[in-house]
Amino acid sequence: MILLPDELRAKLRAEARRSAEQPGHDPCPLAKFFNPLGPATWLVTELAQDGDSLFGLADLGFGCPELGYFSLREIEGIRLPYGLRIERDCAFVTMHPLSVWAEMARRAGSILQAQTLLARSLTARRTDELPPP
C-alpha cells in the first residue's frame, strides 16, 4: 500500500503552507497510519516541503502520545512479522482538530482509546439532537 498517494500528499502540503501562513491554525488530521499488529498509531496533518517530515500526533504505544514531526521514510521502512508493514486507514475521517485529538489521547493514554471516546461523544451528541418521537 502506498502510504501517501499524490492527492493526499497535495492536501498535506497545502495544510503545511496554511499553518505557516496562519499562526494558530488547528487542522483536522487528514491521515491515520497504524501498525496492524500493535498499538502504534500516527495522525497526520501536514507534510513539510522536504517530502519526508510529517507533522501530527504520534503514539508508539507507551501511553504518552506526542505532537511533533516524524519521518515518512522511517514509517515506510518499518518491517513487521508476516511481511506486514505500517498501513493507512483508508476509511479514516474526522471532524475533530488535532488539538482535540492530542488532548483526548493524552488523557486516555492512546490515540486508539481517544478514537473510541471521540466516536462515543459524537454518537451521544447525535442522539441528544434527535427530536422526541
Coordinates of N, CA, C and O in Angstrom, one line a residue:
M1 N 0.8 -1.2 0.0 CA 0.0 0.0 0.0 C 0.9 1.2 0.0 O 1.9 1.3 0.7
I2 N 0.5 2.2 -0.8 CA 1.2 3.5 -0.8 C 0.6 4.3 0.3 O -0.6 4.6 0.4
L3 N 1.5 4.7 1.3 CA 1.0 5.5 2.4 C 0.5 6.8 2.0 O -0.5 7.3 2.6
L4 N 1.2 7.5 1.1 CA 0.8 8.9 0.7 C 0.6 8.9 -0.8 O 1.5 9.3 -1.5
P5 N -0.7 8.6 -1.2 CA -0.9 8.8 -2.6 C -0.8 10.3 -3.0 O -0.9 11.2 -2.1
D6 N -0.7 10.6 -4.3 CA -0.5 12.0 -4.7 C -1.5 13.0 -4.2 O -1.2 14.1 -3.8
E7 N -2.8 12.6 -4.2 CA -3.9 13.5 -3.8 C -3.7 13.9 -2.3 O -3.8 15.0 -1.9
L8 N -3.4 12.9 -1.5 CA -3.2 13.1 0.0 C -2.0 13.9 0.2 O -2.0 14.8 1.1
R9 N -0.9 13.6 -0.5 CA 0.3 14.4 -0.4 C 0.1 15.8 -0.7 O 0.5 16.7 0.1
A10 N -0.7 16.1 -1.7 CA -1.0 17.5 -2.0 C -1.8 18.2 -0.9 O -1.6 19.4 -0.6
K11 N -2.8 17.5 -0.3 CA -3.6 18.1 0.8 C -2.7 18.4 2.0 O -2.9 19.4 2.6
L12 N -1.8 17.4 2.3 CA -0.9 17.6 3.5 C 0.0 18.8 3.2 O 0.3 19.5 4.2
R13 N 0.5 18.9 2.0 CA 1.4 20.1 1.7 C 0.6 21.4 1.8 O 1.1 22.4 2.3
A14 N -0.6 21.4 1.3 CA -1.4 22.6 1.5 C -1.7 23.0 2.9 O -1.6 24.2 3.3
E15 N -1.9 22.0 3.8 CA -2.1 22.3 5.2 C -0.8 22.8 5.8 O -0.8 23.7 6.7
A16 N 0.4 22.4 5.4 CA 1.6 22.9 5.9 C 1.8 24.3 5.5 O 2.2 25.2 6.3
R17 N 1.4 24.7 4.3 CA 1.5 26.1 3.8 C 0.5 26.9 4.6 O 0.9 28.0 5.1
R18 N -0.7 26.4 4.8 CA -1.7 27.2 5.6 C -1.2 27.4 7.0 O -1.4 28.5 7.6
S19 N -0.6 26.4 7.7 CA -0.1 26.5 9.0 C 1.0 27.6 9.1 O 1.1 28.3 10.1
A20 N 1.8 27.6 8.1 CA 2.9 28.6 8.1 C 2.4 30.0 7.9 O 2.9 31.0 8.5
E21 N 1.3 30.2 7.2 CA 0.7 31.5 6.9 C -0.2 32.0 8.0 O -0.4 33.2 8.2
Q22 N -0.8 31.0 8.8 CA -1.8 31.4 9.8 C -1.4 30.8 11.1 O -1.8 29.6 11.5
P23 N -0.7 31.5 11.9 CA -0.3 31.0 13.3 C -1.6 30.6 14.0 O -2.6 31.3 14.0
G24 N -1.5 29.5 14.7 CA -2.7 29.1 15.5 C -3.6 28.2 14.7 O -4.6 27.7 15.3
H25 N -3.3 28.0 13.4 CA -4.2 27.1 12.6 C -4.2 25.7 13.2 O -3.2 25.2 13.6
D26 N -5.4 25.1 13.4 CA -5.6 23.9 14.0 C -6.4 22.9 13.1 O -7.6 22.7 13.3
P27 N -5.7 22.3 12.2 CA -6.4 21.5 11.2 C -6.8 20.1 11.8 O -6.3 19.6 12.8
C28 N -7.8 19.5 11.1 CA -8.1 18.1 11.4 C -7.1 17.2 10.7 O -6.6 17.5 9.6
P29 N -6.8 16.1 11.4 CA -5.9 15.1 10.7 C -6.5 14.6 9.4 O -7.7 14.4 9.3
L30 N -5.6 14.5 8.4 CA -6.1 14.0 7.1 C -5.7 12.6 6.9 O -6.2 12.0 5.9
A31 N -4.9 12.0 7.7 CA -4.5 10.6 7.5 C -4.2 10.0 8.9 O -3.8 10.6 9.8
K32 N -4.4 8.7 8.9 CA -4.1 7.9 10.1 C -3.3 6.7 9.6 O -3.7 5.9 8.7
F33 N -2.1 6.5 10.1 CA -1.3 5.3 9.9 C -1.3 4.5 11.1 O -1.4 5.0 12.2
F34 N -1.2 3.1 10.9 CA -1.2 2.3 12.1 C -0.4 1.0 11.9 O -0.2 0.6 10.7
N35 N 0.0 0.4 13.0 CA 0.6 -0.9 13.0 C -0.5 -2.0 13.1 O -1.2 -2.0 14.1
P36 N -0.6 -2.8 12.1 CA -1.7 -3.8 12.1 C -1.5 -4.9 13.2 O -2.4 -5.6 13.5
L37 N -0.3 -4.9 13.7 CA 0.0 -6.0 14.8 C 0.2 -5.4 16.2 O 0.5 -6.1 17.1
G38 N 0.0 -4.1 16.3 CA 0.3 -3.4 17.6 C -0.4 -2.1 17.7 O -1.2 -1.7 16.9
P39 N -0.1 -1.4 18.8 CA -0.8 -0.2 19.1 C -0.2 1.1 18.4 O -0.9 2.2 18.5
A40 N 0.9 1.1 17.8 CA 1.5 2.3 17.2 C 0.5 2.9 16.2 O 0.0 2.2 15.3
T41 N 0.3 4.2 16.3 CA -0.7 5.0 15.5 C -0.2 6.4 15.3 O 0.4 7.0 16.2
W42 N -0.3 6.9 14.1 CA 0.1 8.3 13.8 C -1.1 9.0 13.1 O -1.7 8.4 12.2
L43 N -1.4 10.2 13.6 CA -2.4 11.0 12.9 C -1.6 12.2 12.3 O -0.8 12.8 12.9
V44 N -1.9 12.4 11.0 CA -1.0 13.3 10.2 C -1.9 14.5 9.7 O -2.9 14.4 9.2
T45 N -1.3 15.7 9.9 CA -2.0 17.0 9.5 C -1.2 17.7 8.4 O -1.8 18.4 7.6
E46 N 0.2 17.5 8.3 CA 1.0 18.3 7.4 C 2.1 17.4 6.9 O 2.6 16.5 7.5
L47 N 2.6 17.8 5.7 CA 3.8 17.3 5.1 C 4.7 18.4 4.7 O 4.3 19.3 4.0
A48 N 5.9 18.4 5.3 CA 6.9 19.5 5.1 C 7.4 19.5 3.6 O 7.2 18.5 2.9
Q49 N 8.0 20.6 3.2 CA 8.5 20.8 1.9 C 9.5 19.7 1.5 O 9.6 19.4 0.3
D50 N 10.2 19.2 2.5 CA 11.2 18.1 2.1 C 10.6 16.8 1.7 O 11.3 15.9 1.2
G51 N 9.2 16.7 1.8 CA 8.6 15.5 1.3 C 8.7 14.3 2.2 O 8.2 13.2 1.9
D52 N 9.3 14.5 3.4 CA 9.6 13.4 4.3 C 9.0 13.7 5.7 O 8.5 12.8 6.4
S53 N 9.1 14.9 6.2 CA 8.7 15.3 7.5 C 7.2 15.5 7.6 O 6.7 16.4 7.0
L54 N 6.6 14.6 8.4 CA 5.2 14.7 8.6 C 5.0 15.3 10.0 O 5.8 15.1 10.9
F55 N 3.9 16.1 10.1 CA 3.6 16.7 11.5 C 2.2 16.1 11.9 O 1.3 15.9 11.1
G56 N 2.1 15.8 13.2 CA 0.9 15.3 13.7 C 1.1 14.7 15.1 O 2.0 15.1 15.8
L57 N 0.2 13.8 15.4 CA 0.2 13.1 16.7 C 0.7 11.7 16.6 O 0.2 10.9 15.8
A58 N 1.8 11.4 17.3 CA 2.4 10.0 17.2 C 2.2 9.3 18.6 O 2.4 9.9 19.6
D59 N 1.8 8.1 18.5 CA 1.5 7.2 19.6 C 2.2 5.9 19.3 O 1.7 5.1 18.5
L60 N 3.3 5.6 20.0 CA 4.0 4.3 19.8 C 3.6 3.2 20.7 O 4.1 2.1 20.7
G61 N 2.6 3.5 21.5 CA 2.0 2.5 22.4 C 2.6 2.5 23.8 O 2.4 1.5 24.5
F62 N 3.3 3.6 24.2 CA 3.9 3.6 25.6 C 3.0 4.4 26.5 O 3.5 4.8 27.6
G63 N 1.8 4.9 26.1 CA 1.0 5.6 27.0 C 1.2 7.1 27.0 O 0.7 7.8 27.9
C64 N 2.0 7.6 26.0 CA 2.3 9.1 26.0 C 2.3 9.6 24.6 O 3.4 9.9 24.0
P65 N 1.2 9.8 24.0 CA 1.1 10.3 22.6 C 1.7 11.7 22.6 O 1.5 12.5 23.5
E66 N 2.4 12.0 21.5 CA 3.1 13.3 21.4 C 2.9 14.0 20.1 O 2.9 13.3 19.1
L67 N 2.7 15.3 20.1 CA 2.7 16.1 18.9 C 4.1 16.3 18.4 O 5.0 16.5 19.3
G68 N 4.3 16.3 17.1 CA 5.7 16.6 16.6 C 5.8 16.1 15.2 O 4.9 15.7 14.5
Y69 N 7.1 16.1 14.8 CA 7.4 15.7 13.4 C 7.9 14.2 13.4 O 8.6 13.8 14.4
F70 N 7.6 13.5 12.4 CA 8.2 12.1 12.2 C 8.4 11.9 10.8 O 7.9 12.6 9.9
S71 N 9.2 10.9 10.5 CA 9.7 10.7 9.1 C 8.8 9.7 8.4 O 8.6 8.5 8.8
L72 N 8.4 10.1 7.2 CA 7.6 9.2 6.3 C 8.5 8.0 5.9 O 8.0 6.9 5.9
R73 N 9.8 8.3 5.6 CA 10.7 7.2 5.1 C 10.9 6.2 6.2 O 10.9 5.0 6.0
E74 N 11.0 6.6 7.5 CA 11.2 5.7 8.6 C 9.9 4.8 8.8 O 10.0 3.6 9.0
I75 N 8.7 5.5 8.7 CA 7.5 4.7 8.8 C 7.3 3.7 7.7 O 7.0 2.5 7.9
E76 N 7.7 4.1 6.5 CA 7.6 3.2 5.3 C 8.6 2.1 5.4 O 8.4 1.0 4.9
G77 N 9.7 2.3 6.1 CA 10.8 1.3 6.3 C 10.5 0.3 7.3 O 11.3 -0.7 7.4
I78 N 9.5 0.5 8.1 CA 9.2 -0.5 9.2 C 8.8 -1.8 8.6 O 7.8 -1.9 7.8
R79 N 9.4 -2.9 9.0 CA 9.1 -4.2 8.5 C 8.5 -5.0 9.7 O 9.2 -5.1 10.8
L80 N 7.4 -5.6 9.6 CA 6.7 -6.3 10.7 C 6.7 -7.8 10.3 O 7.0 -8.2 9.2
P81 N 6.4 -8.6 11.3 CA 6.3 -10.1 11.0 C 5.3 -10.4 9.9 O 4.4 -9.6 9.7
Y82 N 5.4 -11.5 9.3 CA 4.5 -12.0 8.3 C 4.5 -11.1 7.0 O 3.5 -11.1 6.3
G83 N 5.5 -10.3 6.8 CA 5.6 -9.5 5.7 C 4.7 -8.2 5.7 O 4.6 -7.5 4.7
L84 N 4.2 -7.9 6.9 CA 3.3 -6.8 7.0 C 4.1 -5.5 7.2 O 5.3 -5.5 7.5
R85 N 3.5 -4.4 6.9 CA 4.1 -3.0 7.1 C 3.1 -2.1 7.7 O 1.9 -2.5 7.9
I86 N 3.5 -0.9 8.0 CA 2.6 0.1 8.5 C 1.6 0.4 7.4 O 1.9 0.5 6.3
E87 N 0.3 0.6 7.8 CA -0.8 0.8 6.9 C -1.5 2.1 7.1 O -1.3 2.7 8.2
R88 N -2.2 2.6 6.1 CA -3.0 3.8 6.2 C -4.5 3.3 6.3 O -4.9 2.5 5.6
D89 N -5.2 3.9 7.3 CA -6.6 3.7 7.4 C -7.3 4.5 6.4 O -7.5 5.7 6.5
C90 N -7.7 3.8 5.3 CA -8.4 4.5 4.2 C -9.7 5.0 4.5 O -10.3 5.9 3.8
A91 N -10.4 4.5 5.6 CA -11.7 5.0 6.0 C -11.6 6.1 7.0 O -12.7 6.6 7.4
F92 N -10.4 6.5 7.4 CA -10.3 7.5 8.5 C -10.8 8.9 8.0 O -10.3 9.4 7.0
V93 N -11.7 9.4 8.8 CA -12.2 10.8 8.6 C -12.5 11.3 9.9 O -13.1 10.6 10.8
T94 N -12.2 12.6 10.2 CA -12.5 13.2 11.5 C -13.0 14.6 11.3 O -12.6 15.3 10.4
M95 N -13.8 15.0 12.2 CA -14.2 16.4 12.3 C -13.6 17.1 13.5 O -13.8 18.3 13.7
H96 N -12.7 16.4 14.2 CA -12.0 17.0 15.3 C -10.7 17.5 14.9 O -9.9 16.8 14.3
P97 N -10.3 18.7 15.4 CA -9.0 19.2 15.1 C -7.9 18.5 15.9 O -8.2 17.8 16.8
L98 N -6.7 18.7 15.4 CA -5.6 18.0 16.0 C -5.4 18.3 17.5 O -5.1 17.4 18.3
S99 N -5.7 19.5 17.9 CA -5.6 19.8 19.4 C -6.6 19.0 20.2 O -6.2 18.6 21.3
V100 N -7.8 18.7 19.7 CA -8.7 17.9 20.4 C -8.2 16.5 20.5 O -8.3 15.8 21.6
W101 N -7.7 16.0 19.4 CA -7.1 14.6 19.4 C -6.0 14.5 20.4 O -5.9 13.5 21.1
A102 N -5.1 15.5 20.4 CA -3.9 15.4 21.3 C -4.4 15.5 22.8 O -3.9 14.7 23.6
E103 N -5.3 16.3 23.1 CA -5.8 16.4 24.5 C -6.5 15.1 24.9 O -6.2 14.6 26.0
M104 N -7.3 14.6 24.0 CA -8.1 13.4 24.4 C -7.1 12.2 24.5 O -7.2 11.3 25.3
A105 N -6.1 12.1 23.5 CA -5.2 11.0 23.6 C -4.3 11.0 24.8 O -4.0 10.0 25.4
R106 N -3.9 12.2 25.2 CA -3.1 12.3 26.4 C -3.9 11.9 27.7 O -3.4 11.2 28.5
R107 N -5.1 12.3 27.7 CA -6.0 11.9 28.9 C -6.3 10.4 28.8 O -6.3 9.8 29.9
A108 N -6.5 9.9 27.7 CA -6.9 8.5 27.5 C -5.7 7.5 27.5 O -5.8 6.3 27.8
G109 N -4.5 8.1 27.2 CA -3.3 7.3 27.1 C -3.0 6.7 25.8 O -1.9 6.1 25.6
S110 N -3.8 6.9 24.8 CA -3.5 6.4 23.5 C -4.5 7.1 22.4 O -5.6 7.5 22.8
I111 N -4.0 7.1 21.2 CA -4.9 7.5 20.1 C -6.0 6.6 19.9 O -7.2 7.0 19.7
L112 N -5.8 5.3 20.0 CA -6.9 4.3 19.8 C -8.0 4.5 20.8 O -9.2 4.5 20.5
Q113 N -7.6 4.7 22.1 CA -8.7 4.9 23.1 C -9.4 6.3 22.9 O -10.6 6.4 23.0
A114 N -8.6 7.3 22.5 CA -9.2 8.6 22.2 C -10.2 8.5 21.0 O -11.3 9.1 21.1
Q115 N -9.9 7.7 20.0 CA -10.8 7.5 18.9 C -12.1 6.9 19.4 O -13.2 7.3 18.9
T116 N -12.1 6.0 20.3 CA -13.3 5.4 20.8 C -14.1 6.4 21.6 O -15.3 6.5 21.4
L117 N -13.4 7.2 22.4 CA -14.1 8.2 23.2 C -14.7 9.3 22.3 O -15.8 9.7 22.6
L118 N -14.0 9.7 21.3 CA -14.5 10.8 20.4 C -15.7 10.3 19.6 O -16.6 11.0 19.4
A119 N -15.6 9.0 19.2 CA -16.8 8.4 18.5 C -18.0 8.3 19.4 O -19.1 8.6 19.0
R120 N -17.8 8.0 20.6 CA -18.9 7.9 21.6 C -19.5 9.3 21.8 O -20.7 9.4 21.9
S121 N -18.7 10.3 21.9 CA -19.2 11.7 22.1 C -20.0 12.1 20.9 O -21.0 12.8 21.1
L122 N -19.6 11.8 19.7 CA -20.4 12.1 18.5 C -21.7 11.4 18.5 O -22.8 11.9 18.2
T123 N -21.7 10.1 18.9 CA -22.9 9.3 18.9 C -23.9 9.9 20.0 O -25.1 10.0 19.7
A124 N -23.3 10.2 21.1 CA -24.2 10.8 22.2 C -24.8 12.1 21.7 O -25.9 12.4 22.0
R125 N -24.0 12.9 21.1 CA -24.4 14.2 20.6 C -25.5 14.0 19.6 O -26.5 14.7 19.6
R126 N -25.4 13.1 18.7 CA -26.4 12.9 17.6 C -27.7 12.4 18.3 O -28.8 12.8 17.9
T127 N -27.6 11.5 19.3 CA -28.8 11.1 20.0 C -29.5 12.2 20.7 O -30.7 12.3 20.7
D128 N -28.7 13.1 21.3 CA -29.3 14.2 22.1 C -30.0 15.2 21.1 O -30.9 15.9 21.5
E129 N -29.5 15.3 19.9 CA -30.1 16.2 18.9 C -31.3 15.7 18.2 O -32.0 16.5 17.6
L130 N -31.6 14.4 18.4 CA -32.8 13.9 17.7 C -34.1 14.5 18.4 O -34.2 14.6 19.6
P131 N -35.1 14.8 17.6 CA -36.3 15.3 18.2 C -37.1 14.1 18.9 O -36.9 13.0 18.6
P132 N -37.9 14.5 19.9 CA -38.6 13.4 20.6 C -39.5 12.7 19.6 O -40.0 13.3 18.7
P133 N -39.8 11.4 19.9 CA -40.7 10.6 19.0 C -42.1 11.1 19.1 O -42.6 11.7 19.9

